[in-house]
Tab-separated table of C-alpha atoms in Angstrom:
chain	number	residue	atom	x	y	z
A	1	MET	CA	-41.419	1.862	2.022
A	2	THR	CA	-40.437	-0.340	4.949
A	3	LYS	CA	-37.189	-2.258	5.112
A	4	THR	CA	-39.029	-5.545	4.539
A	5	ASP	CA	-40.677	-4.085	1.441
A	6	ARG	CA	-37.295	-3.042	0.113
A	7	ILE	CA	-35.805	-6.493	0.634
A	8	ASN	CA	-38.735	-8.157	-1.123
A	9	SER	CA	-38.861	-5.682	-3.983
A	10	ALA	CA	-37.310	-7.140	-7.150
A	11	GLU	CA	-36.591	-3.699	-8.571
A	12	ASN	CA	-34.207	-3.029	-5.698
A	13	ARG	CA	-32.071	-6.094	-6.457
A	14	PRO	CA	-29.514	-6.228	-9.259
A	15	ASP	CA	-30.836	-8.192	-12.248
A	16	ILE	CA	-28.476	-11.165	-12.100
A	17	ARG	CA	-30.900	-13.961	-12.839
A	18	THR	CA	-30.153	-16.311	-15.722
A	19	THR	CA	-31.907	-19.267	-17.343
A	20	GLU	CA	-30.174	-21.476	-14.759
A	21	GLY	CA	-31.774	-19.500	-11.908
A	22	GLU	CA	-30.159	-17.002	-9.575
A	23	ILE	CA	-26.539	-18.129	-9.884
A	24	LEU	CA	-25.087	-15.481	-7.615
A	25	LYS	CA	-26.009	-15.642	-3.947
A	26	LEU	CA	-27.217	-12.159	-3.076
A	27	ALA	CA	-28.244	-10.572	0.198
A	28	ASP	CA	-29.620	-7.036	0.107
A	29	LEU	CA	-29.319	-5.500	3.564
A	30	GLY	CA	-29.617	-1.914	2.347
A	31	SER	CA	-32.021	0.390	4.148
A	32	ALA	CA	-34.447	2.793	2.538
A	33	ALA	CA	-33.640	5.323	5.254
A	34	ALA	CA	-30.688	7.552	4.429
A	35	ALA	CA	-29.824	7.865	8.118
A	36	CYS	CA	-29.202	4.109	8.456
A	37	LYS	CA	-25.807	2.463	8.283
A	38	ASN	CA	-25.349	-1.307	8.148
A	39	GLN	CA	-22.328	-3.353	9.193
A	40	LEU	CA	-21.964	-7.060	8.468
A	41	ILE	CA	-21.151	-9.243	11.477
A	42	SER	CA	-21.175	-12.726	9.941
A	43	CYS	CA	-22.585	-14.682	7.028
A	44	SER	CA	-23.242	-18.437	6.917
A	45	SER	CA	-25.249	-20.763	4.701
A	46	GLU	CA	-28.300	-20.222	6.929
A	47	HIS	CA	-28.056	-16.801	8.588
A	48	ILE	CA	-26.675	-13.312	8.089
A	49	TYR	CA	-26.092	-11.261	11.227
A	50	TYR	CA	-25.568	-7.533	10.945
A	51	ALA	CA	-25.736	-4.304	12.925
A	52	GLN	CA	-27.738	-1.270	11.908
A	53	GLU	CA	-27.084	2.246	13.190
A	54	THR	CA	-30.019	4.655	12.914
A	55	HIS	CA	-29.595	8.406	13.440
A	56	THR	CA	-32.825	10.297	14.146
A	57	GLU	CA	-33.044	13.800	15.637
A	58	GLY	CA	-29.678	13.595	17.346
A	59	ARG	CA	-30.372	10.101	18.691
A	60	LEU	CA	-28.322	7.024	17.772
A	61	ASP	CA	-29.978	3.609	17.986
A	62	LEU	CA	-28.094	0.369	17.432
A	63	SER	CA	-30.014	-2.697	16.256
A	64	LEU	CA	-28.564	-6.191	15.958
A	65	LEU	CA	-30.418	-8.188	13.313
A	66	ASP	CA	-30.618	-11.727	11.988
A	67	ARG	CA	-31.556	-12.343	8.367
A	68	SER	CA	-32.469	-15.953	7.561
A	69	ARG	CA	-31.286	-17.113	4.140
A	70	ASN	CA	-34.645	-18.863	3.674
A	71	GLU	CA	-36.872	-15.951	4.694
A	72	PRO	CA	-36.647	-12.356	3.364
A	73	ALA	CA	-37.668	-10.562	6.571
A	74	GLU	CA	-35.115	-9.856	9.258
A	75	ARG	CA	-35.398	-10.643	12.961
A	76	VAL	CA	-34.425	-7.989	15.512
A	77	LEU	CA	-32.194	-9.523	18.161
A	78	ALA	CA	-31.655	-6.419	20.272
A	79	VAL	CA	-31.985	-2.634	20.152
A	80	TYR	CA	-29.790	-0.237	22.144
A	81	HIS	CA	-29.905	3.495	22.583
A	82	VAL	CA	-26.274	4.586	22.305
A	83	THR	CA	-25.543	7.243	24.903
A	84	LYS	CA	-21.929	7.655	23.751
A	85	PRO	CA	-22.069	7.853	19.936
A	86	ASP	CA	-18.321	8.518	19.673
A	87	TYR	CA	-17.602	4.875	20.589
A	88	LEU	CA	-16.529	2.450	17.868
A	89	ILE	CA	-17.922	-1.087	17.926
A	90	HIS	CA	-15.934	-4.168	16.908
A	91	TYR	CA	-18.071	-7.255	16.237
A	92	SER	CA	-17.097	-10.929	16.323
A	93	ALA	CA	-19.378	-13.894	15.696
A	94	PHE	CA	-19.053	-17.310	17.308
A	95	PRO	CA	-21.304	-20.378	17.337
A	96	GLY	CA	-24.407	-19.360	19.257
A	97	MET	CA	-23.347	-15.838	20.169
A	98	ILE	CA	-22.127	-12.406	19.097
A	99	LEU	CA	-19.426	-10.460	20.931
A	100	ALA	CA	-19.143	-6.664	20.614
A	101	VAL	CA	-16.226	-4.582	21.915
A	102	LEU	CA	-16.953	-0.856	22.343
A	103	GLU	CA	-14.132	1.712	22.636
A	104	ASN	CA	-13.417	5.369	21.915
A	105	GLY	CA	-9.637	5.214	21.664
A	106	GLY	CA	-9.205	5.875	25.381
A	107	SER	CA	-8.225	3.732	28.350
A	108	GLU	CA	-11.399	1.661	28.694
A	109	ALA	CA	-13.506	-0.822	26.759
A	110	TRP	CA	-16.981	-2.320	27.118
A	111	PHE	CA	-17.887	-5.886	26.192
A	112	LEU	CA	-21.348	-7.049	25.169
A	113	LYS	CA	-22.261	-10.686	24.522
A	114	LEU	CA	-25.585	-11.699	22.912
A	115	ASP	CA	-27.302	-15.010	22.247
A	116	LYS	CA	-27.890	-15.441	18.505
A	117	GLN	CA	-31.135	-17.372	18.895
A	118	THR	CA	-32.958	-15.324	21.500
A	119	GLY	CA	-31.153	-11.981	21.353
A	120	ARG	CA	-30.782	-12.222	25.130
A	121	GLU	CA	-27.923	-10.253	26.623
A	122	LEU	CA	-25.623	-12.874	28.112
A	123	GLN	CA	-23.073	-10.480	29.564
A	124	ARG	CA	-22.089	-6.847	29.766
A	125	SER	CA	-18.708	-5.986	31.301
A	126	HIS	CA	-16.135	-3.222	31.401
A	127	THR	CA	-12.386	-2.924	31.872
A	128	ARG	CA	-9.782	-0.190	32.167
A	129	PHE	CA	-6.140	-0.372	31.110
A	130	ALA	CA	-2.974	1.687	30.888
A	131	GLY	CA	-2.541	3.709	27.690
A	132	ASN	CA	-4.999	4.191	24.850
A	133	PHE	CA	-6.862	1.493	22.931
A	134	ALA	CA	-5.033	0.575	19.712
A	135	SER	CA	-6.699	-2.640	18.480
A	136	CYS	CA	-8.379	-5.835	19.626
A	137	CYS	CA	-8.816	-9.443	18.559
A	138	ALA	CA	-11.532	-11.718	19.947
A	139	LEU	CA	-9.951	-15.149	20.427
A	140	ASP	CA	-13.195	-16.838	21.475
A	141	PRO	CA	-16.471	-15.622	23.068
A	142	ASP	CA	-14.780	-15.154	26.449
A	143	HIS	CA	-11.265	-13.869	25.649
A	144	VAL	CA	-10.153	-10.699	23.872
A	145	LEU	CA	-6.578	-9.629	23.172
A	146	LEU	CA	-6.214	-5.867	23.659
A	147	ARG	CA	-3.337	-3.757	22.353
A	148	THR	CA	-2.680	-0.351	23.875
A	149	ALA	CA	-0.467	2.584	22.892
A	150	PRO	CA	1.097	5.335	25.052
A	151	SER	CA	-1.248	8.016	26.341
A	152	ARG	CA	-0.455	11.390	27.866
A	153	ARG	CA	-1.557	10.126	31.267
A	154	ASP	CA	0.603	6.987	31.116
A	155	ALA	CA	3.528	8.345	29.088
A	156	SER	CA	6.144	7.709	31.786
A	157	LEU	CA	4.839	4.167	32.354
A	158	PHE	CA	5.184	3.328	28.662
A	159	GLN	CA	8.647	4.905	28.528
A	160	GLU	CA	9.754	2.564	31.309
A	161	TYR	CA	8.054	-0.355	29.582
A	162	ARG	CA	9.849	0.417	26.335
A	163	ARG	CA	13.185	0.764	28.123
A	164	HIS	CA	12.819	-2.726	29.577
A	165	THR	CA	11.224	-4.514	26.599
A	166	GLY	CA	11.929	-2.445	23.491
A	167	PHE	CA	8.227	-2.414	22.588
A	168	SER	CA	6.175	0.737	22.074
A	169	GLN	CA	2.810	-0.982	22.539
A	170	ALA	CA	1.547	-3.307	25.247
A	171	ALA	CA	-0.754	-6.333	24.982
A	172	SER	CA	-3.196	-7.734	27.512
A	173	LEU	CA	-5.754	-10.521	27.648
A	174	TYR	CA	-9.230	-9.797	29.007
A	175	ASP	CA	-11.248	-12.759	30.328
A	176	LEU	CA	-14.980	-12.004	30.305
A	177	LYS	CA	-15.870	-14.914	32.584
A	178	LYS	CA	-13.352	-13.950	35.267
A	179	ASP	CA	-13.644	-10.197	34.597
A	180	CYS	CA	-9.862	-10.013	34.761
A	181	CYS	CA	-7.073	-8.609	32.579
A	182	TRP	CA	-3.639	-10.251	32.279
A	183	SER	CA	-0.520	-8.659	30.817
A	184	VAL	CA	0.902	-10.609	27.869
A	185	GLN	CA	4.639	-11.257	28.238
A	186	ASP	CA	5.398	-13.098	24.987
A	187	PRO	CA	7.732	-10.845	22.934
A	188	ARG	CA	6.209	-12.007	19.638
A	189	ILE	CA	2.762	-10.796	20.658
A	190	CYS	CA	4.122	-7.587	22.203
A	191	ALA	CA	6.083	-6.910	19.005
A	192	GLY	CA	2.818	-6.829	17.074
A	193	ALA	CA	2.297	-10.359	15.753
A	194	GLU	CA	-1.172	-10.634	14.226
A	195	LEU	CA	-3.397	-13.346	15.678
A	196	PHE	CA	-5.816	-15.380	13.556
A	197	PRO	CA	-8.116	-17.840	15.358
A	198	PHE	CA	-8.978	-21.031	13.458
A	199	THR	CA	-10.238	-24.559	14.020
A	200	GLY	CA	-8.042	-27.505	13.113
A	201	GLY	CA	-8.077	-31.152	14.068
A	202	GLY	CA	-11.106	-30.562	16.276
A	203	GLU	CA	-9.316	-27.927	18.397
A	204	GLN	CA	-9.467	-24.170	18.667
A	205	LYS	CA	-6.089	-22.812	17.579
A	206	LEU	CA	-4.259	-19.557	16.948
A	207	LEU	CA	-1.923	-18.500	14.168
A	208	ALA	CA	0.572	-15.777	15.081
A	209	ALA	CA	2.159	-14.004	12.104
A	210	CYS	CA	4.973	-11.503	12.628
A	211	SER	CA	6.288	-9.538	9.633
A	212	TYR	CA	9.376	-7.394	9.253
A	213	GLY	CA	7.688	-4.127	8.269
A	214	THR	CA	5.962	-3.590	4.946
A	215	GLU	CA	6.877	-5.401	1.748
A	216	ALA	CA	8.881	-2.352	0.623
A	217	GLU	CA	10.744	-2.270	3.964
A	218	LYS	CA	11.535	-5.977	3.732
A	219	ARG	CA	12.872	-5.581	0.201
A	220	LYS	CA	15.000	-2.640	1.343
A	221	ALA	CA	16.371	-4.786	4.169
A	222	TYR	CA	17.373	-7.428	1.608
A	223	GLN	CA	19.092	-4.806	-0.537
A	224	SER	CA	20.962	-3.511	2.535
A	225	ARG	CA	21.561	-6.958	4.061
A	226	ARG	CA	25.317	-6.418	4.433
A	227	PHE	CA	24.656	-3.664	6.949
A	228	LEU	CA	22.026	-5.439	9.053
A	229	LYS	CA	23.031	-6.294	12.609
A	230	GLU	CA	20.678	-9.307	12.612
A	231	PRO	CA	18.539	-11.132	10.009
A	232	ALA	CA	15.247	-9.578	8.977
A	233	LYS	CA	12.705	-12.360	9.447
A	234	ASP	CA	9.044	-13.002	8.715
A	235	CYS	CA	7.693	-15.793	10.923
A	236	ALA	CA	4.490	-17.669	11.583
A	237	TRP	CA	3.720	-19.886	14.589
A	238	SER	CA	0.681	-21.767	15.824
A	239	CYS	CA	-0.605	-23.117	19.130
A	240	THR	CA	-3.828	-24.293	20.673
A	241	LEU	CA	-6.012	-21.615	22.207
A	242	GLU	CA	-5.952	-23.553	25.470
A	243	ASP	CA	-2.136	-23.397	25.640
A	244	PHE	CA	-2.166	-19.693	24.804
A	245	LEU	CA	-4.650	-18.840	27.553
A	246	PHE	CA	-2.857	-20.986	30.131
A	247	ALA	CA	0.551	-19.411	29.369
A	248	VAL	CA	-0.772	-15.837	29.555
A	249	GLU	CA	-2.707	-16.387	32.787
A	250	ALA	CA	0.345	-18.135	34.319
A	251	ASP	CA	2.439	-15.061	33.461
A	252	CYS	CA	4.803	-17.165	31.323
A	253	PRO	CA	7.529	-15.236	29.466
A	254	ALA	CA	6.602	-17.020	26.212
A	255	VAL	CA	3.650	-18.967	24.839
A	256	PRO	CA	4.562	-22.496	23.664
A	257	MET	CA	4.115	-22.140	19.915
A	258	SER	CA	5.195	-24.399	17.047
A	259	PRO	CA	6.871	-22.801	14.006
A	260	VAL	CA	4.789	-22.938	10.850
A	261	LEU	CA	6.832	-21.061	8.207
A	262	GLN	CA	9.707	-18.595	8.164
A	263	ALA	CA	11.444	-16.333	5.637
A	264	GLY	CA	14.876	-14.838	6.230
A	265	THR	CA	16.317	-11.603	4.886
A	266	ASP	CA	16.299	-12.914	1.310
A	267	GLY	CA	12.579	-13.675	1.298
A	268	LEU	CA	9.106	-12.442	2.131
A	269	LEU	CA	6.326	-14.301	3.938
A	270	ARG	CA	2.834	-12.873	4.367
A	271	PHE	CA	-0.358	-14.483	5.642
A	272	ALA	CA	-2.794	-14.491	2.721
A	273	GLY	CA	-6.035	-15.874	4.157
A	274	GLN	CA	-7.702	-19.150	5.034
A	275	ASP	CA	-10.540	-21.444	4.090
A	276	ALA	CA	-12.128	-24.405	5.842
A	277	ASP	CA	-9.066	-26.637	5.500
A	278	ASP	CA	-5.954	-24.549	4.882
A	279	LEU	CA	-3.970	-21.492	5.918
A	280	TYR	CA	-2.428	-19.651	2.961
A	281	PHE	CA	0.816	-17.682	2.779
A	282	ARG	CA	2.401	-15.656	-0.011
A	283	ALA	CA	6.128	-16.382	-0.250
A	284	LEU	CA	8.600	-14.392	-2.352
A	285	HIS	CA	12.298	-15.172	-2.910
A	286	PHE	CA	14.059	-11.871	-3.659
A	287	PRO	CA	17.150	-13.190	-5.498
A	288	THR	CA	15.050	-15.004	-8.119
A	289	GLU	CA	11.782	-12.997	-7.777
A	290	SER	CA	10.029	-16.367	-7.579
A	291	GLN	CA	6.667	-16.106	-5.836
A	292	HIS	CA	4.342	-18.840	-4.570
A	293	ILE	CA	1.257	-19.503	-2.489
A	294	LEU	CA	2.028	-21.999	0.258
A	295	ALA	CA	-0.795	-23.904	1.937
A	296	VAL	CA	-0.619	-25.337	5.446
A	297	SER	CA	-3.272	-27.824	6.540
A	298	LYS	CA	-5.226	-26.665	9.578
A	299	HIS	CA	-5.687	-30.275	10.649
A	300	THR	CA	-2.308	-31.946	10.106
A	301	GLY	CA	0.115	-29.059	9.599
A	302	ALA	CA	1.198	-30.538	6.259
A	303	LYS	CA	2.643	-27.958	3.852
A	304	ARG	CA	2.415	-27.799	0.077
A	305	ASN	CA	3.248	-25.445	-2.760
A	306	ALA	CA	-0.327	-24.593	-3.776
A	307	ALA	CA	0.300	-22.202	-6.688
A	308	GLN	CA	2.980	-20.277	-8.551
A	309	LEU	CA	2.600	-16.512	-8.853
A	310	ASN	CA	5.176	-16.012	-11.586
A	311	LEU	CA	5.061	-14.442	-15.036
A	312	GLY	CA	5.136	-16.524	-18.195
A	313	PRO	CA	8.029	-16.314	-20.688
A	314	GLN	CA	6.255	-13.717	-22.847
A	315	GLU	CA	4.695	-11.686	-20.026
A	316	SER	CA	6.107	-8.332	-18.956
A	317	SER	CA	3.865	-7.604	-15.980
A	318	ALA	CA	0.931	-8.887	-13.961
A	319	ARG	CA	-0.341	-8.684	-10.415
A	320	PHE	CA	-1.906	-11.261	-8.152
A	321	VAL	CA	-4.746	-10.861	-5.650
A	322	GLY	CA	-6.464	-13.269	-3.301
A	323	GLN	CA	-9.440	-13.581	-0.984
A	324	ASP	CA	-10.807	-16.445	1.141
A	325	GLY	CA	-8.383	-18.981	-0.312
A	326	ARG	CA	-8.977	-17.998	-3.950
A	327	PHE	CA	-6.216	-16.315	-5.936
A	328	PHE	CA	-6.300	-14.546	-9.265
A	329	LYS	CA	-3.824	-13.278	-11.839
A	330	LEU	CA	-4.570	-9.858	-13.370
A	331	THR	CA	-2.871	-8.951	-16.644
A	332	ASP	CA	-3.026	-5.487	-18.180
A	333	CYS	CA	-4.079	-5.852	-21.835
A	334	GLY	CA	-4.370	-2.174	-22.785
A	335	SER	CA	-8.012	-1.191	-22.469
A	336	THR	CA	-8.943	-4.426	-20.716
A	337	VAL	CA	-7.753	-6.524	-17.780
A	338	ARG	CA	-7.529	-10.304	-18.077
A	339	VAL	CA	-8.557	-12.240	-14.941
A	340	GLN	CA	-7.345	-15.822	-14.503
A	341	GLY	CA	-7.991	-18.105	-11.560
A	342	ILE	CA	-4.718	-19.371	-10.079
A	343	LEU	CA	-5.901	-21.275	-7.008
A	344	ASN	CA	-9.391	-22.567	-6.138
A	345	SER	CA	-10.776	-20.759	-9.190
A	346	THR	CA	-10.987	-21.576	-12.909
A	347	VAL	CA	-12.225	-18.196	-14.189
A	348	ASP	CA	-10.589	-16.863	-17.368
A	349	THR	CA	-12.129	-13.669	-18.700
A	350	ALA	CA	-11.412	-10.012	-19.415
A	351	TYR	CA	-13.211	-6.808	-18.494
A	352	ASP	CA	-13.039	-3.177	-19.572
A	353	LYS	CA	-10.725	-1.072	-17.390
A	354	ALA	CA	-13.333	1.688	-17.313
A	355	LEU	CA	-15.454	-0.500	-15.011
A	356	GLY	CA	-12.962	-0.116	-12.162
A	357	ARG	CA	-10.509	-2.113	-10.058
A	358	PHE	CA	-10.908	-5.856	-9.607
A	359	VAL	CA	-12.043	-6.858	-6.111
A	360	THR	CA	-12.906	-10.552	-6.421
A	361	CYS	CA	-14.721	-13.164	-8.470
A	362	LEU	CA	-17.783	-15.060	-7.247
A	363	GLU	CA	-18.978	-18.447	-8.497
A	364	ASP	CA	-16.118	-18.370	-11.054
A	365	ARG	CA	-18.340	-16.084	-13.082
A	366	PHE	CA	-19.235	-12.720	-11.535
A	367	LEU	CA	-16.499	-10.097	-11.209
A	368	LEU	CA	-16.928	-7.452	-8.532
A	369	LEU	CA	-15.249	-4.213	-9.633
A	370	GLN	CA	-14.723	-1.051	-7.607
A	371	ASP	CA	-14.383	2.497	-8.879
A	372	VAL	CA	-13.906	5.894	-7.246
A	373	LEU	CA	-15.457	9.138	-8.496
A	374	SER	CA	-13.724	12.207	-7.069
A	375	ASP	CA	-13.950	15.947	-7.605
A	376	GLY	CA	-10.750	16.666	-5.684
A	377	LYS	CA	-12.588	17.287	-2.417
A	378	ASP	CA	-15.039	14.423	-1.961
A	379	SER	CA	-14.892	10.843	-3.199
A	380	LEU	CA	-17.741	8.497	-4.076
A	381	LEU	CA	-17.170	4.760	-4.042
A	382	PHE	CA	-19.309	2.566	-6.273
A	383	TYR	CA	-19.266	-0.944	-7.701
A	384	HIS	CA	-19.968	-2.814	-10.919
A	385	LEU	CA	-20.932	-6.464	-11.250
A	386	PHE	CA	-19.667	-8.027	-14.487
A	387	ASP	CA	-21.117	-11.347	-15.671
A	388	ALA	CA	-18.322	-13.153	-17.539
A	389	LYS	CA	-20.859	-15.479	-19.192
A	390	THR	CA	-23.348	-12.959	-20.574
A	391	ARG	CA	-20.892	-9.975	-20.625
A	392	LYS	CA	-23.589	-7.862	-18.960
A	393	VAL	CA	-22.717	-5.184	-16.397
A	394	LYS	CA	-24.826	-4.018	-13.480
A	395	GLU	CA	-24.007	-0.956	-11.387
A	396	LEU	CA	-24.587	-1.502	-7.674
A	397	ASP	CA	-25.908	1.276	-5.467
A	398	GLY	CA	-24.149	1.922	-2.175
A	399	SER	CA	-21.485	-0.174	-0.529
A	400	CYS	CA	-21.134	-3.944	-0.492
A	401	THR	CA	-18.971	-6.737	0.854
A	402	VAL	CA	-18.300	-10.374	0.009
A	403	GLN	CA	-18.437	-13.431	2.244
A	404	GLY	CA	-17.520	-16.629	0.429
A	405	ASP	CA	-19.675	-16.682	-2.692
A	406	THR	CA	-22.298	-14.312	-1.287
A	407	LEU	CA	-22.448	-10.669	-2.341
A	408	ILE	CA	-23.942	-8.554	0.429
A	409	LEU	CA	-25.354	-5.098	-0.293
A	410	LEU	CA	-25.107	-2.875	2.778
């Protein structure tokens, strides 16, 4: 059976049709070949872009594919024979193009830019840096923030860097157009602030979120606050991408950023996702254990208390989860778990615990649940799809992911 046959075959799709039609948006990217591995790049209302790795007789081929939402067959954008299969590939999608960063944890990275419409290779470039690759973040199609950690070769260099700055990792900005790498001086970025590109008010912007350790470490800091030499803060800032790039390339000691939100030692602030209009943050006040979701407009910067994540008078425990601007309250009810929409969701249902751990809810109706089967040595991950309206359950083969209200089978 070919891949196109598999996509068109109804028996290979979960039976989630109802009298109202196919409520759940489903994309089956799974391959009939066991040696194939798919990775989602992006999903929109019109197209799904994904990468497929195929292993045959010791050979690794990488295909970049486009699946139209209106046509079942995929379109091959490009095919590459991978000569260095130990390299990891990080994909980012932008309007009109796909950017791939290839690295093997060493002191170099390759950059590949492709046109989404034609599959034409727009650019292939390469850079070297001090230390070993730690992570990357594509800010736009032409700029990638690289983080590097000490390597054996550059150990003394990083020791000197840490002595002067206090930071164990370094950050640099690679410009694909200029084929040039700049060192980032801003202490917030060097300290590990996460960067989240977004569009607001018609401009490309960046959110920088810097947290004081894990949630457990922040709570411990609050409990030991009398002994802290300085406040333990969680902070978030924003700036335009243009200002960020100009400051880095001008070797400025700090990027001009505007504060968005901040939590001192007695509180917790964590970035919790975004949608088309808002940035979301989870805020917790330790003295009162009061917890909220705060929303910040991408366009105006206006802030609001979007939802409360607190227990009711008769509730002893519950947990809260969120994805893509939707947040849910999960209450343990013995053999079942109650799921209630808290923000941007109105779902109110319960499912059997035996079906697995709640992942998300789609269309305010379909619960995606994850379970792990383990024999002590190996683990097998599988999913269930629970229809809150019909109470029917469908087991899904293989792995899957969610983009908006689309369930994608990989």
